mmCIF file of C-alpha atoms in Angstrom:
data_model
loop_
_atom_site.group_PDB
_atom_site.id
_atom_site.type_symbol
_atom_site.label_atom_id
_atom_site.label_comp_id
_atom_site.label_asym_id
_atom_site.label_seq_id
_atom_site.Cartn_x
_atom_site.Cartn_y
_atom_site.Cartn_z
ATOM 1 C CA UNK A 1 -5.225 -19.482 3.214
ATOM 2 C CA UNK A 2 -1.741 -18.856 2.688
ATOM 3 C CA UNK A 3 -0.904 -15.145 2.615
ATOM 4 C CA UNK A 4 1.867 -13.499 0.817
ATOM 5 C CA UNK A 5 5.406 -14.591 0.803
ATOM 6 C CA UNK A 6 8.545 -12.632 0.147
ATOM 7 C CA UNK A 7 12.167 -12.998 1.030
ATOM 8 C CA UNK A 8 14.325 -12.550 1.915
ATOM 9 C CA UNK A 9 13.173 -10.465 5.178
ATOM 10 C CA UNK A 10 16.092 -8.747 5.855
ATOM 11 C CA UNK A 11 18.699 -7.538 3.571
ATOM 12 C CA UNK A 12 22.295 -5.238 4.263
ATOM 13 C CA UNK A 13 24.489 -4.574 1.392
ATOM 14 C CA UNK A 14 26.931 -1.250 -0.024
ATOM 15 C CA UNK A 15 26.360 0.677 -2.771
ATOM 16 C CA UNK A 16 26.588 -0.404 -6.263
ATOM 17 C CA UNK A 17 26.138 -3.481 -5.056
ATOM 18 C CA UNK A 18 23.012 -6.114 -6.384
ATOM 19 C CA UNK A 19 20.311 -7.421 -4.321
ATOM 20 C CA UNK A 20 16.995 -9.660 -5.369
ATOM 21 C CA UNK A 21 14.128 -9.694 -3.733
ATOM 22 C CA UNK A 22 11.642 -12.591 -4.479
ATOM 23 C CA UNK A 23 7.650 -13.122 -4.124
ATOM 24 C CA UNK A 24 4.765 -15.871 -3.638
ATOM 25 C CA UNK A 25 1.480 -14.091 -4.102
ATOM 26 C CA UNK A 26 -1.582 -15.597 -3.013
ATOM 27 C CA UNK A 27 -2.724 -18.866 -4.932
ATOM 28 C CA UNK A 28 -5.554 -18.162 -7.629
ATOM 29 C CA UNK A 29 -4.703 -14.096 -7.361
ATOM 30 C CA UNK A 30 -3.789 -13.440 -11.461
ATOM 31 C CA UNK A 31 -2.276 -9.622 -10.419
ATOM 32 C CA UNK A 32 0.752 -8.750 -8.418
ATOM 33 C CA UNK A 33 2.487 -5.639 -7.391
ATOM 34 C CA UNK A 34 5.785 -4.200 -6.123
ATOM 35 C CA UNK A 35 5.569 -1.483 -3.974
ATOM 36 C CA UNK A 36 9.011 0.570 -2.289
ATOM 37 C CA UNK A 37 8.154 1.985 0.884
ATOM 38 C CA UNK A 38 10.717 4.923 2.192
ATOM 39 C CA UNK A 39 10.883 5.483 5.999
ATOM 40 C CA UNK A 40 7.743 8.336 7.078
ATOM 41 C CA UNK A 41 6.150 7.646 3.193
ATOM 42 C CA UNK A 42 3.668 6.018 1.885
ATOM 43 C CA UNK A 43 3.976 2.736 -0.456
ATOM 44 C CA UNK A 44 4.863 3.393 -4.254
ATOM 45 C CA UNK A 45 4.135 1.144 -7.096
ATOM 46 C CA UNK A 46 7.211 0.262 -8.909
ATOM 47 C CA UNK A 47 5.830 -2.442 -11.061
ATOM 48 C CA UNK A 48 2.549 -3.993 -11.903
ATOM 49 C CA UNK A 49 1.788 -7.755 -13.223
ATOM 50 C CA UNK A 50 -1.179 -9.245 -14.689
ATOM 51 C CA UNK A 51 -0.496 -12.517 -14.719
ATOM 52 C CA UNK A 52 2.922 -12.783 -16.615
ATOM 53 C CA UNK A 53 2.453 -9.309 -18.499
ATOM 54 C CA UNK A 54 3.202 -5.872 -17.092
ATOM 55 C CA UNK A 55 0.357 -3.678 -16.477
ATOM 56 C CA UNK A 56 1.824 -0.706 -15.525
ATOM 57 C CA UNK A 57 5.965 -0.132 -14.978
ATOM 58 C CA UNK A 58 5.718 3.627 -15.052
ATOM 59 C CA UNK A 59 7.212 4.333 -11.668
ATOM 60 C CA UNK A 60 10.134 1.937 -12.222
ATOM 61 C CA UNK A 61 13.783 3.276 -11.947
ATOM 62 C CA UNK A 62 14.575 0.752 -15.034
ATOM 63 C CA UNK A 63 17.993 1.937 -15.266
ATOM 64 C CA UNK A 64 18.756 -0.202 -12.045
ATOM 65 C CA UNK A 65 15.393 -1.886 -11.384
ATOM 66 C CA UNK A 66 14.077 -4.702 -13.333
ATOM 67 C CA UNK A 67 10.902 -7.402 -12.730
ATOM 68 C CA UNK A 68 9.684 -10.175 -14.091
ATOM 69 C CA UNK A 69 6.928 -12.798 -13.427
ATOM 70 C CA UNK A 70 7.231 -15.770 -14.957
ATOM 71 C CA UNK A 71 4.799 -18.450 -15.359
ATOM 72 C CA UNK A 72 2.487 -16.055 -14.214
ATOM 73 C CA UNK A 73 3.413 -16.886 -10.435
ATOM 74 C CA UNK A 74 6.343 -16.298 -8.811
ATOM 75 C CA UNK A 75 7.955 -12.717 -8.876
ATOM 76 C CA UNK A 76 11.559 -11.402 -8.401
ATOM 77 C CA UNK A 77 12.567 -8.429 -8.263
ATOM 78 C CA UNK A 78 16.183 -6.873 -9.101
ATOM 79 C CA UNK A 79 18.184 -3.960 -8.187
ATOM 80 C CA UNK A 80 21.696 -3.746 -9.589
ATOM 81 C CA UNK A 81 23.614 -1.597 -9.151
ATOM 82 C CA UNK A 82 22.118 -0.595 -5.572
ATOM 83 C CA UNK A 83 22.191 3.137 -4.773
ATOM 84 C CA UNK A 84 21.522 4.570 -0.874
ATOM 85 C CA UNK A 85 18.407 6.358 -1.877
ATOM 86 C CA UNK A 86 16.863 2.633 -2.612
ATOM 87 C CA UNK A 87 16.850 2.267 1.246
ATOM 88 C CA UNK A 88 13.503 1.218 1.826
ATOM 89 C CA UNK A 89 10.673 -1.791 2.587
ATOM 90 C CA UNK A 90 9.966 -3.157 -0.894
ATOM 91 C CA UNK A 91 6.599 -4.609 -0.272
ATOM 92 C CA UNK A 92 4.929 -7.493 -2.949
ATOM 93 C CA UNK A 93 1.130 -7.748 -2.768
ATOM 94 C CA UNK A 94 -1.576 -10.057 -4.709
ATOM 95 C CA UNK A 95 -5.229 -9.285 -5.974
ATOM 96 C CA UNK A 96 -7.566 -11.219 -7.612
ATOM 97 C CA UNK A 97 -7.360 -9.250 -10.662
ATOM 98 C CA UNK A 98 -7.171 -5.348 -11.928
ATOM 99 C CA UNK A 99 -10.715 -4.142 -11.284
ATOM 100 C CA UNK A 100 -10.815 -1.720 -9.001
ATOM 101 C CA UNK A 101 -12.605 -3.029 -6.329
ATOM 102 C CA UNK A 102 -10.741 -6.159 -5.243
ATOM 103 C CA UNK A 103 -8.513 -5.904 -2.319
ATOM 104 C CA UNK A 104 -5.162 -5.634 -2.500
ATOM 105 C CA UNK A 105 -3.106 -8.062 -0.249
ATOM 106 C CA UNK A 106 0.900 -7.387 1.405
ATOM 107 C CA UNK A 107 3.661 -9.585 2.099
ATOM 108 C CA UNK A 108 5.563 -8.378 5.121
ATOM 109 C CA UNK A 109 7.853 -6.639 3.077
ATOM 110 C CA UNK A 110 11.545 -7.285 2.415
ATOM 111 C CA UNK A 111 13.451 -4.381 4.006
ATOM 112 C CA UNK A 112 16.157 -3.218 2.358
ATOM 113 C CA UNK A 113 19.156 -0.712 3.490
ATOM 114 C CA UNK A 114 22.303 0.159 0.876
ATOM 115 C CA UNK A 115 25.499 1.731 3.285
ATOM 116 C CA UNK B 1 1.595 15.375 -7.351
ATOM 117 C CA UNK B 2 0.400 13.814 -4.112
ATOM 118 C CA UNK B 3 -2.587 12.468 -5.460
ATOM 119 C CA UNK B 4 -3.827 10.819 -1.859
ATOM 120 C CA UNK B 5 -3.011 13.153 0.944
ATOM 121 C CA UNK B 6 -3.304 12.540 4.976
ATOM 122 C CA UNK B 7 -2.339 15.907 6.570
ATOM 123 C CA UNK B 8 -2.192 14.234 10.107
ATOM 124 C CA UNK B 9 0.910 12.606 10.410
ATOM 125 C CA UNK B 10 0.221 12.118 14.157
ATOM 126 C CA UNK B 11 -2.916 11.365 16.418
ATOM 127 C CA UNK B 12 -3.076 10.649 20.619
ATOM 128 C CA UNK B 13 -6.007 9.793 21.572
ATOM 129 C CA UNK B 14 -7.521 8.131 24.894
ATOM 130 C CA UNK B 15 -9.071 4.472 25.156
ATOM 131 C CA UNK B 16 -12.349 4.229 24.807
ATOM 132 C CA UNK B 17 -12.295 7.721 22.890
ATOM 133 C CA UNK B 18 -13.149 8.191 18.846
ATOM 134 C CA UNK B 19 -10.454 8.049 16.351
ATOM 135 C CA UNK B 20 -10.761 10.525 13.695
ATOM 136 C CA UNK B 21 -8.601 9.769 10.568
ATOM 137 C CA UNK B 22 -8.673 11.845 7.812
ATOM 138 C CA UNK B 23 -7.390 11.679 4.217
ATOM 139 C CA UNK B 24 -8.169 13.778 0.778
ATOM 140 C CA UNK B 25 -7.800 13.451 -2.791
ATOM 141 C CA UNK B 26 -7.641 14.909 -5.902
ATOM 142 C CA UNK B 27 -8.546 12.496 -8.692
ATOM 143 C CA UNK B 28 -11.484 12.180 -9.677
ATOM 144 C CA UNK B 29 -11.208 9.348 -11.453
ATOM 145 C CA UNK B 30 -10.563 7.149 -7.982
ATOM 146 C CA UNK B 31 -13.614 4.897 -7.320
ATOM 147 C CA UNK B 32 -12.531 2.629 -4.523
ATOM 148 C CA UNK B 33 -11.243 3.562 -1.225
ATOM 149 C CA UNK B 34 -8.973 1.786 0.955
ATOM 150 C CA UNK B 35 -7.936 1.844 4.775
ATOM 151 C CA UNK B 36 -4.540 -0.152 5.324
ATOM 152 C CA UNK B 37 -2.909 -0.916 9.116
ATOM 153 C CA UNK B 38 0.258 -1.232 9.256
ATOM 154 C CA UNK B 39 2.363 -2.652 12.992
ATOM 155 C CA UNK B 40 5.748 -1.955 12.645
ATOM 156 C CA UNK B 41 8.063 -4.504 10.843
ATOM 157 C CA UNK B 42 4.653 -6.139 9.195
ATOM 158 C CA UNK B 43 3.342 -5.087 5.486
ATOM 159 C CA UNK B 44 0.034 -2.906 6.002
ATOM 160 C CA UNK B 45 -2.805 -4.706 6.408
ATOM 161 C CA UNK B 46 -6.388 -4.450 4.998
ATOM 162 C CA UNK B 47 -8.979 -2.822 7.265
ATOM 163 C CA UNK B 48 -11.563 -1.784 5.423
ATOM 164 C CA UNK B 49 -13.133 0.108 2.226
ATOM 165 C CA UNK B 50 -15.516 1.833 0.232
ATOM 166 C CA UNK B 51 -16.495 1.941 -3.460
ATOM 167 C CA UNK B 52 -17.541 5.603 -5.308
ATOM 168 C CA UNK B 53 -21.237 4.648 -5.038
ATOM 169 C CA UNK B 54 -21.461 4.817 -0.953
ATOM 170 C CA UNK B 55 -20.776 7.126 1.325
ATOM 171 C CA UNK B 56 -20.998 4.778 4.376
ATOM 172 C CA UNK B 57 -19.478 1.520 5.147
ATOM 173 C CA UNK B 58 -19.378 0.136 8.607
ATOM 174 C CA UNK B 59 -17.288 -3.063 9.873
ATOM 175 C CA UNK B 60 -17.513 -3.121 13.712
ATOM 176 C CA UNK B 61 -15.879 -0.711 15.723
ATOM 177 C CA UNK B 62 -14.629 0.916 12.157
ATOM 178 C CA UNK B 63 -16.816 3.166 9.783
ATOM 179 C CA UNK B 64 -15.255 4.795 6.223
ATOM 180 C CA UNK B 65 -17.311 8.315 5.366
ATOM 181 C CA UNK B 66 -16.313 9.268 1.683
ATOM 182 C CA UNK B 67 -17.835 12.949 0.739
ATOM 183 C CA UNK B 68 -16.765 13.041 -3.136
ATOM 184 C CA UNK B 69 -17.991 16.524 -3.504
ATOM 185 C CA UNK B 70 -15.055 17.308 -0.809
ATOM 186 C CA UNK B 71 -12.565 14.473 -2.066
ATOM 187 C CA UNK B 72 -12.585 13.768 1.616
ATOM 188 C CA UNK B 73 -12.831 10.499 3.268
ATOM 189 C CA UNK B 74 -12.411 9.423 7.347
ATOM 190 C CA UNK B 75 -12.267 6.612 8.917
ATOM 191 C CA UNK B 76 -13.627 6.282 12.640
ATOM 192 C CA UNK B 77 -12.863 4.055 15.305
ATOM 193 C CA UNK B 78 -15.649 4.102 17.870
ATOM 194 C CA UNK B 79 -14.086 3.081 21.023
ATOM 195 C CA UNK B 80 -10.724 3.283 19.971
ATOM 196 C CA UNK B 81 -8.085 0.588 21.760
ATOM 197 C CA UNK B 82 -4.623 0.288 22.722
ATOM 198 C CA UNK B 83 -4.296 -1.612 19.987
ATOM 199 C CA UNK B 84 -5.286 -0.084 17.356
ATOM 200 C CA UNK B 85 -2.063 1.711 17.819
ATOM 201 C CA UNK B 86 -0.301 1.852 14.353
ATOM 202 C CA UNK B 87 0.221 3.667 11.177
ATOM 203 C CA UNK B 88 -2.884 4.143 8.993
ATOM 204 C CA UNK B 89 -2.780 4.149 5.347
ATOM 205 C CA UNK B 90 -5.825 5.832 3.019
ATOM 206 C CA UNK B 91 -5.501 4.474 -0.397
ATOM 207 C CA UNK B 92 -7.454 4.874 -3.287
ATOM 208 C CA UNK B 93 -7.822 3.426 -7.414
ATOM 209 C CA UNK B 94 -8.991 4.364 -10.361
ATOM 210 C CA UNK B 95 -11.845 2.049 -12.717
ATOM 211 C CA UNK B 96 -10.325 3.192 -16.205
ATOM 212 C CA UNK B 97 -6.611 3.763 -17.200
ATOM 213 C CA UNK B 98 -6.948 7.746 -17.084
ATOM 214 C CA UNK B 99 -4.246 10.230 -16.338
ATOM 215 C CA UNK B 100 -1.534 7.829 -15.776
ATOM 216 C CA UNK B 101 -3.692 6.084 -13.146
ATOM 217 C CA UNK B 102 -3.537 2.482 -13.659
ATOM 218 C CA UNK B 103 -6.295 0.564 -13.685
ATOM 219 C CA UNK B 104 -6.732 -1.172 -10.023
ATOM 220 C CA UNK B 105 -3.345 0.953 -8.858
ATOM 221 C CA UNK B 106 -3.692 1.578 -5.556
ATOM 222 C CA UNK B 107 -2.197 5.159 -4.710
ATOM 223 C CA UNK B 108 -1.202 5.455 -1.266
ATOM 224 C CA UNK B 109 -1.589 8.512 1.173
ATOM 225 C CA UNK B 110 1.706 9.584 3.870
ATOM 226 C CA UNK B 111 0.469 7.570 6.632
ATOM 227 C CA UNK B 112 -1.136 8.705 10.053
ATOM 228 C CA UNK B 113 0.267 7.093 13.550
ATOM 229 C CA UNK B 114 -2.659 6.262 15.798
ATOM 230 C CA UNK B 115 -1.242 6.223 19.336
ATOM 231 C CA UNK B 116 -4.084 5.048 21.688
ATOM 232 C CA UNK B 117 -3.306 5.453 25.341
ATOM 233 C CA UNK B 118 -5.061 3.445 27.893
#
């Protein structure tokens, strides 16, 4: 089974600058996340999806971040304009659905740093 | 509000030896509990868990305690290898939309780095 895919792996770019980040999730899995992950912290949910909806967006910077999920698939996710502070892994994961109690599965994380 | 907390941001410990993570929380409303691995330049991966209604799960060389009275859970890694070297991640989620815990959110602790020598 295919695992989560993000890209790109590896981005470098100044400040005030825009970036994208974009996500597969794992076929059949109806929820995905977005989680930024600063150096010597743990993950952070930015944004939530349930299959093209947004569950929970609470954490989201939306004055520079934005999401969306079309089709119910597919994910991207948009920083514009970039600030240094968004230096970080932004990691995409996949579950089956909301209910507490299914696991939640990680990309490798698109890594991210704003000079 | 740290709502997952690992105090440990470091262990050493020797091959062959038990691993001893810890992690604490303060919602009550989390149910599930999560143990994450994470190898540098990968995403963290799943280990293992434990719902609200246990207080035991084993998988192997890994067992997750959860004490809710305490809000304390641990995993152990019994013998421990070089490599299971890597950053551990306690994570935990809530059933019901309470307190501005999503439902199925999973709130992450700091991280501990296991460094098993041989």
């Amino acid at each position: 089974e295919a695992g989560v895919a993000q890209s790109p792996r590896y981005k470098i770019i100044e400040k005030r600058q825009s970036v994208a980040f974009w996500c597969n999730p794992i076929s059949g899995h109806a929820t995905l996340y977005w989680y930024q992950q600063i150096l010597g912290q743990g993950p952070k949910l930015l944004i939530q999806f349930q299959n093209n909806g947004v569950v929970d967006d609470s954490q989201l910077p939306k004055d520079r971040f934005s999401a969306e999920r079309l089709k119910g698939v597919d994910s991207t996710l948009k920083i514009q304009p970039a600030k240094l502070e968004d230096s970080a892994v932004y990691l995409c994961a996949s579950s089956l659905s909301v209910n507490s109690g299914n696991t939640i599965y990680f990309g490798e994380g698109s890594w991210l740093t704003v000079v | 509000d740290q709502q997952v907390k690992q105090n440990s941001p470091s262990l050493s410990v020797q091959e062959g030896r038990i691993s001893i993570l810890n992690c604490d929380y303060t919602n009550s409303m989390f149910d599930y509990f999560l143990w994450y691995k994470k190898y540098p330049a990968e995403g963290p991966t799943f280990l293992i868990s434990i719902s609200s209604i246990k207080d035991k799960n084993e998988d192997g060389r890994f067992t997750v305690f959860l004490n809710k009275s305490a809000k304390h859970l641990s995993l152990h890694i019994v013998p421990s290898q070089p490599g299971d070297s890597a950053v551990y991640f306690c994570a935990a989620s809530a059933r019901r939309y309470a307190g501005g815990t999503s439902y199925g959110k999973l709130t992450f602790g700091q991280g501990t780095i296991l460094t098993v020598h041989p």
